[in-house]
Amino acid sequence: MSSAESFVPTPLLLSGSARTRIKALMAEEGKPDLKLRVYVTGGGCSGFQYGFDFAENIAEDDTVIEFGDATLVVDPLSYQYLVGSTVDFEEGLAGARFRIQNPNATTTCGCGASFMV
């Protein structure tokens, strides 16, 4: 089997800063089972926009991706738009936020919260 045949795309990656922030939020809330839900909705200036929420409940058709002590949850509709993306957390003059680095996006808005594929 060649190396190209054995390649399996990573569904989602989680940066170190995002993982650290998720763990901090779990501690603040006192909920060790808290997971970061990442989703895509219609809207935004580029067609689709990213959303983040914390979830304790997981639907049967959700994809759960564990990164040691931090977990991402993605619904099946959003999953197709997020394959290969990295969830990151950044702090700066504009505030602190989770953000997506999506290689599938052909266009993104200036704030990085919306995209087009």
Coordinates of N, CA and C in Angstrom, one line a residue, residues 28-95:
E28 N -13.8 26.6 35.4 CA -14.6 27.7 35.8 C -16.0 27.3 36.1
E29 N -16.6 26.5 35.2 CA -17.9 26.0 35.3 C -18.1 24.9 36.2
G30 N -17.0 24.2 36.6 CA -17.1 23.1 37.5 C -17.7 21.9 36.8
K31 N -17.6 21.8 35.5 CA -18.2 20.7 34.7 C -17.1 20.0 33.8
P32 N -16.6 18.9 34.4 CA -15.5 18.2 33.7 C -15.9 17.5 32.4
D33 N -17.2 17.4 32.1 CA -17.7 16.8 30.9 C -18.1 17.8 29.8
L34 N -17.8 19.0 30.1 CA -18.2 20.1 29.1 C -17.4 19.9 27.8
K35 N -18.1 20.0 26.7 CA -17.4 19.9 25.3 C -17.7 21.1 24.5
L36 N -16.8 21.4 23.6 CA -17.0 22.6 22.7 C -17.7 22.1 21.4
R37 N -18.9 22.6 21.2 CA -19.6 22.3 20.0 C -19.3 23.4 19.0
V38 N -18.9 22.9 17.8 CA -18.5 23.8 16.7 C -19.6 23.5 15.6
Y39 N -20.1 24.6 15.0 CA -21.2 24.4 14.0 C -21.1 25.5 13.0
V40 N -21.8 25.2 11.9 CA -21.9 26.1 10.7 C -23.4 26.5 10.5
T41 N -23.7 27.7 10.3 CA -25.0 28.2 10.0 C -25.0 29.0 8.7
G42 N -26.1 29.2 8.1 CA -26.2 30.1 7.0 C -26.2 31.6 7.5
G43 N -25.6 32.5 6.7 CA -25.6 33.9 7.1 C -24.2 34.4 7.1
G44 N -24.0 35.5 7.7 CA -22.7 36.2 7.7 C -22.5 36.9 6.4
C45 N -21.4 37.6 6.3 CA -21.2 38.4 5.1 C -20.6 37.5 3.9
S46 N -20.2 36.3 4.2 CA -19.7 35.5 3.1 C -20.5 34.2 2.8
G47 N -21.7 34.1 3.4 CA -22.5 33.0 3.1 C -22.8 32.0 4.2
F48 N -21.8 31.6 4.9 CA -21.9 30.7 6.1 C -21.1 31.4 7.2
Q49 N -21.5 31.0 8.5 CA -20.8 31.5 9.6 C -20.6 30.4 10.6
Y50 N -19.5 30.6 11.4 CA -19.1 29.6 12.4 C -19.8 30.0 13.7
G51 N -20.1 28.9 14.4 CA -20.7 29.1 15.8 C -20.0 28.2 16.8
F52 N -20.0 28.6 18.0 CA -19.4 27.8 19.1 C -20.4 27.9 20.3
D53 N -20.5 26.7 20.9 CA -21.3 26.6 22.1 C -20.7 25.5 23.0
F54 N -21.1 25.5 24.2 CA -20.6 24.4 25.1 C -21.8 23.5 25.3
A55 N -21.5 22.2 25.2 CA -22.5 21.2 25.2 C -22.1 20.1 26.2
E56 N -23.1 19.7 27.0 CA -23.0 18.5 27.8 C -23.7 17.3 27.2
N57 N -24.7 17.6 26.4 CA -25.4 16.5 25.7 C -25.0 16.4 24.3
I58 N -24.9 15.1 23.9 CA -24.5 14.8 22.5 C -25.6 14.0 21.8
A59 N -25.9 14.5 20.6 CA -26.9 13.8 19.8 C -26.3 12.5 19.2
E60 N -27.1 11.6 18.9 CA -26.7 10.3 18.4 C -25.9 10.4 17.1
D61 N -26.2 11.4 16.2 CA -25.5 11.6 15.0 C -24.4 12.6 15.0
D62 N -24.1 13.1 16.2 CA -22.9 14.1 16.3 C -21.6 13.3 16.2
T63 N -20.6 14.0 15.7 CA -19.2 13.5 15.7 C -18.5 14.0 16.9
V64 N -17.9 13.2 17.6 CA -17.2 13.5 18.8 C -15.7 13.3 18.6
I65 N -14.9 14.3 18.7 CA -13.4 14.2 18.5 C -12.7 14.6 19.8
E66 N -12.0 13.6 20.4 CA -11.4 13.8 21.7 C -9.9 14.2 21.5
F67 N -9.5 15.1 22.3 CA -8.1 15.6 22.3 C -7.6 15.5 23.7
G68 N -7.5 14.3 24.2 CA -7.1 14.1 25.6 C -8.2 14.6 26.5
D69 N -7.9 15.7 27.2 CA -8.9 16.3 28.2 C -9.8 17.4 27.6
A70 N -9.8 17.6 26.3 CA -10.7 18.5 25.6 C -11.4 17.8 24.5
T71 N -12.7 18.1 24.3 CA -13.4 17.4 23.3 C -14.2 18.4 22.4
L72 N -14.2 18.1 21.1 CA -15.1 18.8 20.1 C -16.2 18.0 19.7
V73 N -17.4 18.6 19.5 CA -18.6 18.0 19.0 C -19.1 18.7 17.8
V74 N -19.4 18.0 16.7 CA -19.8 18.6 15.5 C -21.0 17.8 15.0
D75 N -22.1 18.6 14.6 CA -23.3 18.0 14.0 C -23.0 17.5 12.6
P76 N -23.8 16.6 12.0 CA -23.4 16.1 10.7 C -23.5 17.1 9.5
L77 N -24.4 18.1 9.6 CA -24.5 19.1 8.6 C -23.2 20.0 8.6
S78 N -22.7 20.4 9.7 CA -21.6 21.2 9.8 C -20.3 20.5 9.5
Y79 N -20.2 19.2 9.8 CA -19.0 18.4 9.7 C -18.5 18.5 8.3
Q80 N -19.3 18.4 7.3 CA -18.8 18.5 5.9 C -18.1 19.8 5.5
Y81 N -18.4 20.9 6.2 CA -17.8 22.1 5.9 C -16.5 22.3 6.7
L82 N -16.3 21.5 7.8 CA -15.2 21.7 8.7 C -14.1 20.7 8.6
V83 N -14.2 19.7 7.8 CA -13.2 18.6 7.7 C -11.9 19.3 7.3
G84 N -10.8 19.0 8.1 CA -9.5 19.5 7.8 C -9.2 20.8 8.5
S85 N -10.2 21.4 9.2 CA -10.1 22.7 9.8 C -9.4 22.6 11.2
T86 N -8.9 23.7 11.7 CA -8.3 23.8 13.0 C -9.1 24.8 13.8
V87 N -9.5 24.4 15.0 CA -10.1 25.3 16.0 C -9.0 25.9 16.8
D88 N -9.0 27.2 16.9 CA -8.0 27.9 17.6 C -8.7 28.9 18.5
F89 N -7.9 29.4 19.5 CA -8.4 30.5 20.4 C -7.4 31.6 20.4
E90 N -7.9 32.8 20.2 CA -6.9 33.9 20.2 C -7.4 35.0 21.1
E91 N -6.5 35.7 21.7 CA -6.7 36.9 22.5 C -6.0 38.1 22.0
G92 N -6.6 39.2 21.8 CA -6.0 40.4 21.3 C -6.7 41.6 21.7
L93 N -6.4 42.7 21.0 CA -7.1 44.0 21.2 C -8.6 43.9 20.9
A94 N -9.0 43.1 20.0 CA -10.4 43.0 19.7 C -11.1 42.0 20.6
G95 N -10.4 41.5 21.6 CA -11.1 40.6 22.6 C -10.6 39.1 22.4

